[in-house]
Coordinates of C-alpha atoms in Angstrom, one line a residue:
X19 CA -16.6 23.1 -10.2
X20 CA -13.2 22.2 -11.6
X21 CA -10.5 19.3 -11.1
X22 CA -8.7 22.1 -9.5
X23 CA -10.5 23.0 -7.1
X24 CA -13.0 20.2 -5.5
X25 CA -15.8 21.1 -3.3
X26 CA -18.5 19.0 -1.6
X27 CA -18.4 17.1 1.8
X28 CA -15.3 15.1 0.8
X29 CA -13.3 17.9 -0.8
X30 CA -12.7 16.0 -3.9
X31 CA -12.0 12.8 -2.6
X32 CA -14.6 10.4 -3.5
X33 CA -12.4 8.9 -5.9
X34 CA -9.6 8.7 -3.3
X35 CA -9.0 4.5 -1.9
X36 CA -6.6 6.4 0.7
X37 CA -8.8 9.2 2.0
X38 CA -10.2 8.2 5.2
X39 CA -13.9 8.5 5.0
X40 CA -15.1 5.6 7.4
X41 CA -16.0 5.4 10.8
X42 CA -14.9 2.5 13.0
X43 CA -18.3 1.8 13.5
X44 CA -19.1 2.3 9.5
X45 CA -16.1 0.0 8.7
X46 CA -17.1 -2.6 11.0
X47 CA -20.5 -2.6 9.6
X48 CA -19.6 -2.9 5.9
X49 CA -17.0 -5.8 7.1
X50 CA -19.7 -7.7 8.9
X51 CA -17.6 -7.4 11.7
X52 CA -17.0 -5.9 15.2
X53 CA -15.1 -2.7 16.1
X54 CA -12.9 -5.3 18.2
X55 CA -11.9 -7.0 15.0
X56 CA -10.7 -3.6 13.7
X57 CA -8.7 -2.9 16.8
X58 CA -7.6 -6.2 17.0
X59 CA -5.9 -6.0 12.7
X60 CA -4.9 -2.0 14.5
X61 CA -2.9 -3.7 17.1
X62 CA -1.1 -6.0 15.0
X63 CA -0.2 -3.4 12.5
X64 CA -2.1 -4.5 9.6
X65 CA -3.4 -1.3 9.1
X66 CA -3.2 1.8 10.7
X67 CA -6.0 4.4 10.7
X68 CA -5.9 7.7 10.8
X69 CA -8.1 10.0 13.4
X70 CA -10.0 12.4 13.3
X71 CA -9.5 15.9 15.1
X72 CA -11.7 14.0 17.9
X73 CA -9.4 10.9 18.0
X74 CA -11.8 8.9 16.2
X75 CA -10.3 6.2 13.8
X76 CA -10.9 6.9 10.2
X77 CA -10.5 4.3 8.0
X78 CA -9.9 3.8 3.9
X79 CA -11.6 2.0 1.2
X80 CA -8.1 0.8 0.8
X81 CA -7.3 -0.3 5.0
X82 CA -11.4 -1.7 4.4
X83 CA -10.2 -4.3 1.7
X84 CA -7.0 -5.1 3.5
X85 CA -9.2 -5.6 6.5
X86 CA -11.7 -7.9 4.4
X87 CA -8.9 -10.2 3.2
X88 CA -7.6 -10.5 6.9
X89 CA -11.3 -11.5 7.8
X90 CA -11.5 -14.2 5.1
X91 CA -8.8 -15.9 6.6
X92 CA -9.5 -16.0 10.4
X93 CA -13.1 -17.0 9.4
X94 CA -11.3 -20.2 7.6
X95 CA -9.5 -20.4 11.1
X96 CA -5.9 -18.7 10.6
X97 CA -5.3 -16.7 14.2
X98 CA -5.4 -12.9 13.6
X99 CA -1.6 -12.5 14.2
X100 CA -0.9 -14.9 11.6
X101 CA -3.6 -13.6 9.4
X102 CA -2.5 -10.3 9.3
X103 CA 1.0 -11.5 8.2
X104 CA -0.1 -13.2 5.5
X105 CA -2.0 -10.3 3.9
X106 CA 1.4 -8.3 4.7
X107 CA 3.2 -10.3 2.7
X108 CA 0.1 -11.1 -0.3
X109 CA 0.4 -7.3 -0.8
X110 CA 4.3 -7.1 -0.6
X111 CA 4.3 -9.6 -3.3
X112 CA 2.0 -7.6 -5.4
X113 CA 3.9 -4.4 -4.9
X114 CA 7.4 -6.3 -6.2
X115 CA 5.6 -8.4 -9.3
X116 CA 3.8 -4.5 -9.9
X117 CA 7.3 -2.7 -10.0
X118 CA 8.7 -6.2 -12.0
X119 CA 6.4 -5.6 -14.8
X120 CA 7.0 -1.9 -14.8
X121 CA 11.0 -2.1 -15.1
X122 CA 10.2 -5.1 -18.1
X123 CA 8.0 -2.6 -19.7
X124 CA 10.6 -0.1 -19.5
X125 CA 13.7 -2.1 -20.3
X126 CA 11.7 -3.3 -23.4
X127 CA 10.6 0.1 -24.9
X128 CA 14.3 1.6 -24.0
X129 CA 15.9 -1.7 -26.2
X130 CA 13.7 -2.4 -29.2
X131 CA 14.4 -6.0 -30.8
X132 CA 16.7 -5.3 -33.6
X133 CA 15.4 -5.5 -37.2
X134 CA 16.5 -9.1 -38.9

């Protein structure tokens, strides 16, 4: 077996935080949560699963920590709808300081301190 060409049940993606691996009734269970909950974070477009060929939702380890955060919070008593906002704009803001500290990185190495 090569990094090529994965085999097994998950084709190579065990390592994958986007591949969609969970059951609804799977995620909910790891979350300590109800399938409601996840429809509920669905219907607000927090995260959007994918289904299966039987129309089952599939979730990610990825959607499943989005879906924790959002949990946190209603369990301190944010409502859902603003909840899921909130983690919207948590990952937003980690996306823009990610790409931030990339162009830094790269405006640094392309102009080098001149030597004094």
């Amino acid at each position: 077996m090569t990094a090529e060409t994965p085999t097994g049940p998950l084709g190579g993606h065990l390592d994958d935080d986007d591949y969609p691996a969970y059951t609804m009734g799977r995620a909910a269970a790891m979350l300590g949560t109800t399938q409601g909950f996840l429809r509920a974070i669905g219907d607000a477009r927090l995260i959007t699963p994918l289904r299966s060929e039987g129309g089952h939702r599939r979730y990610s380890r990825y959607q499943l920590r989005i879906a924790a955060r959002a949990r946190e919070l209603v369990d301190q008593g944010t409502p859902i709808e603003s909840a899921c906002r909130i983690v919207i704009l948590e990952d937003q803001l980690e996306e823009a300081q990610r790409l931030n500290a990339e162009y830094r990185d790269a405006a640094g190495s392309a102009n080098p301190p001149a030597a004094t």
